[in-house]
XYZ file of C-alpha atoms in Angstrom:
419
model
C -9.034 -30.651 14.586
C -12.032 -28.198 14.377
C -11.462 -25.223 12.086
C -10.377 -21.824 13.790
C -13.056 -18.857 14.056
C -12.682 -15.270 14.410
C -13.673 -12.198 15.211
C -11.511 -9.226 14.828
C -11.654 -6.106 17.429
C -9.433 -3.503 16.737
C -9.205 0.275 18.132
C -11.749 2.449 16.813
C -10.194 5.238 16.214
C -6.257 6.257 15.464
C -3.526 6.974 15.542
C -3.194 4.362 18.247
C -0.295 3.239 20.137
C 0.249 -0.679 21.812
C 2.223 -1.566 24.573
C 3.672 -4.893 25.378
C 5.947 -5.795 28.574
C 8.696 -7.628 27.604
C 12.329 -7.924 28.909
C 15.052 -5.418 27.231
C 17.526 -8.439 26.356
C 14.611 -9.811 24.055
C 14.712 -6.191 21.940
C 17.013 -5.492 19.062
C 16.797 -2.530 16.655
C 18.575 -1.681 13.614
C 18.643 1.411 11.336
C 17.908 0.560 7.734
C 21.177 0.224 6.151
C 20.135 2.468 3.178
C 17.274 4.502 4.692
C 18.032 6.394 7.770
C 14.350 7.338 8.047
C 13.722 3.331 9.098
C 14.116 1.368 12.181
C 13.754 -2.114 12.496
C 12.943 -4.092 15.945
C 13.154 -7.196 16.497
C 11.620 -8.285 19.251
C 10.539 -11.657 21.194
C 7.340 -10.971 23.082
C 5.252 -13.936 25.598
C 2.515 -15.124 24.320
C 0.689 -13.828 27.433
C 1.938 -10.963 27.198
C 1.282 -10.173 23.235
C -2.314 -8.273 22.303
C -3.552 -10.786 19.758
C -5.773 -9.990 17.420
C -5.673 -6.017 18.324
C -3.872 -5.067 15.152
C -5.356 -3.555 12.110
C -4.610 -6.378 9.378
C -6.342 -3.996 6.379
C -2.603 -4.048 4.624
C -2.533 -7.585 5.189
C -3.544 -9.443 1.418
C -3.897 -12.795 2.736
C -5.011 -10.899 6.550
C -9.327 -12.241 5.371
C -9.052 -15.597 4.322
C -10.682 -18.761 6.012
C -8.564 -20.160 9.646
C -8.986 -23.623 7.802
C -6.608 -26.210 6.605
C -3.452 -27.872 7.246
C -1.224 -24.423 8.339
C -2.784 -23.174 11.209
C -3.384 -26.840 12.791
C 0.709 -27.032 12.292
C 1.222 -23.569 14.185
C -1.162 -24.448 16.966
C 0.156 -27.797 17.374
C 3.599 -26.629 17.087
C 2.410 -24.264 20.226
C 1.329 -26.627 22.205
C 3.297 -29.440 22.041
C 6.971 -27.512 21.541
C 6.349 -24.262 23.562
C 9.886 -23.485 24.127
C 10.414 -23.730 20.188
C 7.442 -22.082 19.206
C 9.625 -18.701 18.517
C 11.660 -20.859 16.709
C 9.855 -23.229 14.659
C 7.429 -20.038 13.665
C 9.131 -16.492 11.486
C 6.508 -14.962 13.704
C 4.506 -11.682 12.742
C 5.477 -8.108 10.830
C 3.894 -4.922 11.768
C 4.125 -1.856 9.977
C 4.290 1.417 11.913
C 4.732 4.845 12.236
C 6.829 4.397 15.337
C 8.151 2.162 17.693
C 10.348 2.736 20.875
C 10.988 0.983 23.813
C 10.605 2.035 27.453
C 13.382 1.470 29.400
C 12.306 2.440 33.002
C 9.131 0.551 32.815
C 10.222 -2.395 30.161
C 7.561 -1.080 27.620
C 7.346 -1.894 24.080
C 5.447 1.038 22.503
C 4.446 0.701 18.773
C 2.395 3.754 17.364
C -0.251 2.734 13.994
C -1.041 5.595 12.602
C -3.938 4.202 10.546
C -5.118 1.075 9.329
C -4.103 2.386 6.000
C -1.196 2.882 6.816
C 0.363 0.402 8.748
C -0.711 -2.515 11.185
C 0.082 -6.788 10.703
C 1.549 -6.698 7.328
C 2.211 -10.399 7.735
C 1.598 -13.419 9.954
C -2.059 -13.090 10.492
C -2.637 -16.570 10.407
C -0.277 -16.805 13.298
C -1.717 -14.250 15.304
C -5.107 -15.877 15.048
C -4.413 -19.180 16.263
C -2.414 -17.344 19.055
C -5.741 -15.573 20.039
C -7.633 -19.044 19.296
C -5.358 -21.303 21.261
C -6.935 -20.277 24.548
C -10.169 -21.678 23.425
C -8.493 -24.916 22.430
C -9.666 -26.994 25.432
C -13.567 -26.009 24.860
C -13.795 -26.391 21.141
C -15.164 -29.976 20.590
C -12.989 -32.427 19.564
C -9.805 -30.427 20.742
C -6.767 -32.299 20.783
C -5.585 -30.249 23.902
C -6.440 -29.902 27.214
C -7.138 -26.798 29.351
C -3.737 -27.299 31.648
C -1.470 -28.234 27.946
C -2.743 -24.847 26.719
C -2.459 -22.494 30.096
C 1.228 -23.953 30.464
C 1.868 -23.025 26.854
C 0.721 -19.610 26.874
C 2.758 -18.976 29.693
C 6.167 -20.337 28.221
C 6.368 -19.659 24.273
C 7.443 -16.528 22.974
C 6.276 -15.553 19.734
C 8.798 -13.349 17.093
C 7.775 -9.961 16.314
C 8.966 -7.589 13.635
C 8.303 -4.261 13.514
C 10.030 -2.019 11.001
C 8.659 2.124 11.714
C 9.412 5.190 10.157
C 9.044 6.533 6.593
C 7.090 3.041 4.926
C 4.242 4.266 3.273
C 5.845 3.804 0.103
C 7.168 0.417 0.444
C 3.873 -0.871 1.920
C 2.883 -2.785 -1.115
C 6.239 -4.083 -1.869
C 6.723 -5.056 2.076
C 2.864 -6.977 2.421
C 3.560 -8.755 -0.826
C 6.594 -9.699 -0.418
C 6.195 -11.489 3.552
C 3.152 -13.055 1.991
C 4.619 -16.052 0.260
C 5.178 -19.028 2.784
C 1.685 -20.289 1.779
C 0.440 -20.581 -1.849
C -1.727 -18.050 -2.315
C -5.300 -18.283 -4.748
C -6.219 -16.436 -6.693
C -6.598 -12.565 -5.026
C -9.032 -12.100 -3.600
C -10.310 -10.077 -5.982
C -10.784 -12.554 -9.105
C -13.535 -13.847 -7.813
C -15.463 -11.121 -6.571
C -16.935 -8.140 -9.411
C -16.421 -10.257 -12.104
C -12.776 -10.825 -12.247
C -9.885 -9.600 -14.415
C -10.580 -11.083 -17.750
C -11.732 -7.814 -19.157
C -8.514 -6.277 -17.890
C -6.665 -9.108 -18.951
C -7.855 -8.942 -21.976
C -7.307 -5.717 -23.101
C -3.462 -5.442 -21.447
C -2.525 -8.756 -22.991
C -3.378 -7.376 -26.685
C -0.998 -3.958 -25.990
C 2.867 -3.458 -25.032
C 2.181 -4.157 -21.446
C 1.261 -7.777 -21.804
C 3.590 -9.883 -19.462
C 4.139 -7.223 -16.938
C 1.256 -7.712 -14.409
C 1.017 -9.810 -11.443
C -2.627 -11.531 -11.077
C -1.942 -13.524 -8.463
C 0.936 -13.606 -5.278
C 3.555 -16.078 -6.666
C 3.537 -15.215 -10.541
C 7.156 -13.801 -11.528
C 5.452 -10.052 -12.927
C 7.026 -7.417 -11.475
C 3.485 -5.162 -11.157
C 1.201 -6.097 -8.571
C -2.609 -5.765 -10.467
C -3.325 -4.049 -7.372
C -1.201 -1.029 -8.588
C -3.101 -0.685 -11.561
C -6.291 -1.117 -10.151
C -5.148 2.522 -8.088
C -4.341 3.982 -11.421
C -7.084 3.020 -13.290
C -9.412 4.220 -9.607
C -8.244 7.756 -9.701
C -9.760 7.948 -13.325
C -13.235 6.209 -12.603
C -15.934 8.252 -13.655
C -17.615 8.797 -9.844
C -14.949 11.129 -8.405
C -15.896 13.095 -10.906
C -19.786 13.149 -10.901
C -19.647 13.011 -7.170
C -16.862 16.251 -7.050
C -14.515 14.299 -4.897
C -10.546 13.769 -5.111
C -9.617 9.838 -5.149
C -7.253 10.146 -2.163
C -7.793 6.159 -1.990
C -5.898 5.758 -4.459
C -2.501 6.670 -2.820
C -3.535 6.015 0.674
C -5.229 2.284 0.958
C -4.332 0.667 -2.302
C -5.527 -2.516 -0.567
C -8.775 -0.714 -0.321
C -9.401 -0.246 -3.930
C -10.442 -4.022 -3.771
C -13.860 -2.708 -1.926
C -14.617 -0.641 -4.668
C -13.866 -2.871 -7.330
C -15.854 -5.348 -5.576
C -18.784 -2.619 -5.901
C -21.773 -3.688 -8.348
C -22.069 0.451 -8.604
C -18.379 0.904 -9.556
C -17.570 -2.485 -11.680
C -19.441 -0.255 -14.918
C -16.937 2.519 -14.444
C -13.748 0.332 -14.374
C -14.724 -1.650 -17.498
C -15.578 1.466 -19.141
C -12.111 2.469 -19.323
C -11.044 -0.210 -21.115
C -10.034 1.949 -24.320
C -7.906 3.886 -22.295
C -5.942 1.826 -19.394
C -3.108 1.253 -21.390
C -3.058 4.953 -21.939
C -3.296 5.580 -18.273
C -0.649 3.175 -17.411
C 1.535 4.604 -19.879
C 0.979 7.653 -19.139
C 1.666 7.134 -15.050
C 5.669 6.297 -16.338
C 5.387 9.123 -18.436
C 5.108 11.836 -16.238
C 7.187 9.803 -13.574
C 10.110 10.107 -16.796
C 9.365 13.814 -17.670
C 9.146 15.246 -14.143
C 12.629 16.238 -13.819
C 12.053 18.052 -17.513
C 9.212 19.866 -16.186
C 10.156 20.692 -13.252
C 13.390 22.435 -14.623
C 10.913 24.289 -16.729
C 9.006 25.468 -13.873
C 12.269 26.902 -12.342
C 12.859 28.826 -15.957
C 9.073 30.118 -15.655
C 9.615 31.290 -12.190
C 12.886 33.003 -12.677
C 13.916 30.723 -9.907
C 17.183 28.824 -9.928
C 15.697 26.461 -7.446
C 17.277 22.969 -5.701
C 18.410 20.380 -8.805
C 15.675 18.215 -9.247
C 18.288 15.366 -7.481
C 19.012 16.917 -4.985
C 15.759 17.232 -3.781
C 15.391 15.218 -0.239
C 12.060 13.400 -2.058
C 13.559 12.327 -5.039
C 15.847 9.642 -5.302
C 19.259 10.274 -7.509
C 21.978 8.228 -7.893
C 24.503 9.538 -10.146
C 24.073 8.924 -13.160
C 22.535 5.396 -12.749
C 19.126 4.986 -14.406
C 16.202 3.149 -13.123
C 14.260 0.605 -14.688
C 9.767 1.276 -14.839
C 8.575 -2.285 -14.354
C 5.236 -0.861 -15.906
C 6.504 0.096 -19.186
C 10.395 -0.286 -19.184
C 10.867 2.841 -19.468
C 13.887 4.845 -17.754
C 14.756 7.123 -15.565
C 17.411 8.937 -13.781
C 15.216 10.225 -10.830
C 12.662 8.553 -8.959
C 9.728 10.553 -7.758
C 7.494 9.109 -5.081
C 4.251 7.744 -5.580
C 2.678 11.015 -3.252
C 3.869 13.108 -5.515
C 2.963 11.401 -9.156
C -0.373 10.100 -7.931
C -1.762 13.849 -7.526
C -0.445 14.770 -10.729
C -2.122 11.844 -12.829
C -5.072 12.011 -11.253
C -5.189 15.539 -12.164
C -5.453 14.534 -16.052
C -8.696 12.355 -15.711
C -10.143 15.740 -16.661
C -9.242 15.379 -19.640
C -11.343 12.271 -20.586
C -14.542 13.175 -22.543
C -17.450 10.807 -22.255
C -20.447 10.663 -25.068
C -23.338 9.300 -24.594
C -23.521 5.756 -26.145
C -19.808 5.911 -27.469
C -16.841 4.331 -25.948
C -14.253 6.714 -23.703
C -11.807 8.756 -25.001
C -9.505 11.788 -24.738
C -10.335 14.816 -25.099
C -6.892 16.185 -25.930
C -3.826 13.612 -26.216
C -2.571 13.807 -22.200
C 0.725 13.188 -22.930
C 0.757 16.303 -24.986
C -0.923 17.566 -22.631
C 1.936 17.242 -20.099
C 4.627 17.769 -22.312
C 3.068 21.654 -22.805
C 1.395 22.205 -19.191
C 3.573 19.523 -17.048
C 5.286 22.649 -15.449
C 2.505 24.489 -14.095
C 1.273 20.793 -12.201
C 4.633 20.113 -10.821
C 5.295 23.747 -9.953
C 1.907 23.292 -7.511
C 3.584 19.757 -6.071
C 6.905 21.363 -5.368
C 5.339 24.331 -3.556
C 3.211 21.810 -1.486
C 5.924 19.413 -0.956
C 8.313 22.606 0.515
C 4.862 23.891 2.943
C 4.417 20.137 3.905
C 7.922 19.957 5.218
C 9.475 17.998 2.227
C 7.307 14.892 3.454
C 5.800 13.289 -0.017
C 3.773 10.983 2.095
C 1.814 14.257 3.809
C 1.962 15.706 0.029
C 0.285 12.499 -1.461
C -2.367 12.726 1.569
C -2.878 16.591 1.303
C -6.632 16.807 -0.077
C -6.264 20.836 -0.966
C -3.229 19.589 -3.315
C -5.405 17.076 -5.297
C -8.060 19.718 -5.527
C -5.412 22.407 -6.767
C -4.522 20.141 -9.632
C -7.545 19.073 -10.894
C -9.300 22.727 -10.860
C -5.982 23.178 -12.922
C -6.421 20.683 -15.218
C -10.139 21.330 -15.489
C -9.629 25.452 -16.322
C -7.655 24.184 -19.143
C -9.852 22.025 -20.519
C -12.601 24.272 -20.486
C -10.268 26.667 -22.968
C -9.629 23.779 -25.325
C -13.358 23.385 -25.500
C -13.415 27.074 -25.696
C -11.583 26.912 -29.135
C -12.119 23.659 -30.418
């Protein structure tokens, strides 16, 4: 059977919302048992009825690879020649989304994607391809099917779709990864493009961190490299130069891959080899002292303020601790990623480059937090309450990120000042 080719189109511009027509018996939703902010849908959709190939797939980590090989010729035959089963014999597709809702006067299925950063086909992209291929099936030479086998079959399967909406932004990674492991995966993607991770590898397998990152989709690590690839991103020397905020970071960490890819930014990654492990360290850190400093900021303010866990963004459980699959580390609150991201990205201003010598602080950062933590968290908090408690629209606000690195910067300048 010929290979499958493709050719994406997907709305310009967002956030955009889809609509299917499909019958109200064949729609199920759910709240999320432990997250009232979710909703899951479950939904069977006809073929002819389903806009393949209309989804963003950016989230998707396997969304870019090759339609060759033995597992889309199973899915298209298993199409064509068991139509009736194909919802069956196939787990279907997952979308991501801000929303999704479903018209009852005019049988609608309406599923709102913000961005492409933020949601679209999290999984199942191989199966949405051949669905948008299989119409071609009777013109491609040497096509196994004929024109009438594929017509009927478009009109009779159904294909499964998933859609879980609401608050996901920060389970995006954990969602994408985790669908994506029917198939076994190479290398990512990214191993063989800038070089690869042996530099990386190398210098994380000589510290306390060896053993805890995931370079490719099946190992048993419980850190994804793509996480540390955002850390290490929001302390890359071209924010700097260029007087931008790395906003990336937090909001496409599948995107980071471009700029790693980047001949221009490979340098700037490699030269922070003496200090990733201190930036990974140092993102548990102040994920572990946030609670301390942000009691402190209440004491500096004169402000009795929430309890740090009983704040709606953090998550508190009694006195249960979490484990930090970076370090180990634990903690009794869990602070989301929009808030800590700002914050860390903050102290790449205190990194002190010299011509022709390797990178290195210019005061220790963890210090650094331990005296000034409060004044960086007091600016989050106040965000966070303006923003509407939403750590997603904190993590995303650009004037927040600016805030805390002017911050960071004005003290620097008086530690150079007395140095």
């Amino acid at each position: 059977m010929a290979s499958l080719s493709f050719a994406k189109s997907v709305p310009k511009s967002f956030p955009h919302t889809y609509r299917f027509h499909v019958s109200q018996e064949l729609v199920r939703s759910i709240v999320d048992p432990h997250d009232a902010d979710i909703t899951i849908h479950h939904v069977w959709i006809p073929v002819a009825e389903f806009k393949r190939e209309m989804l963003p797939d950016d989230i998707n980590p396997r969304a870019h690879e090759e339609m060759t090989g033995r597992i889309p010729q199973v899915i298209e035959r298993s199409l064509i020649e068991n139509p009736t089963e194909f919802h069956l014999l196939n787990r279907g597709e997952l979308i991501l989304a801000e929303s999704c809702r479903y018209d009852n006067n005019n049988k609608v299925l309406e599923i709102t994607i913000s961005s492409n950063e933020d949601g679209g086909l999290a999984d199942g992209g191989t199966t949405d391809r051949v669905l948008a291929r299989a119409e071609e099936a009777a013109s491609r030479r040497n096509s196994t099917f004929t024109e009438e086998q594929v017509s009927e079959s478009l009109k009779t399967a159904y294909v499964h779709i998933e859609v879980i909406s609401g608050n996901v932004r920060e389970k995006l990674v954990r969602l994408a990864g985790a669908r994506n492991t029917s198939n076994q995966v190479k290398e990512f993607a990214l191993e063989n493009l800038g070089g690869g991770f042996d530099w990386l590898k190398k210098v994380i397998d000589g510290s306390s961190l060896a053993g805890r990152i995931r370079y490719r989709d099946n190992d048993p690590e419980d850190v994804d490299v793509r996480t540390v690839l955002a850390l290490l991103t929001m302390f890359h020397h071209k924010w700097t130069d260029d007087g931008k905020d790395p906003l990336v970071a937090y909001t496409s960490k599948g995107g980071i891959l471009k700029y790693y890819r980047d001949p221009e930014w490979l340098p700037g990654y490699q030269a922070l080899s003496p200090v990733v492990v201190d930036i990974l360290r140092l993102y548990d850190f102040v994920h572990e002292e946030f609670a301390a400093q942000y009691q402190k900021y209440n004491l500096e303010a004169n402000d009795s303020g929430s309890k740090f866990g009983r704040r709606r963004e953090v998550v508190y459980k009694g006195g249960a601790t979490f484990k930090l699959p970076l370090t180990g580390g634990e903690t009794k609150y869990l602070v989301p990623d929009g808030w800590l991201y700002p914050v860390l990205a903050s102290l790449r201003m205190l990194l002190k480059s010299v011509p022709n010598k390797a990178l290195k602080w210019a005061t220790d950062p963890f210090k650094y937090f331990e005296d000034h933590g409060s004044e960086l968290v007091g600016i989050v908090v106040e965000q966070s309450q303006a923003l509407g408690y939403n750590p997603q629209a904190v993590g995303k606000s650009r004037p927040l990120w600016s805030n805390l690195r002017k911050t960071v910067e004005l003290e620097r300048m008086k530690l150079d000042q007395s140095s």
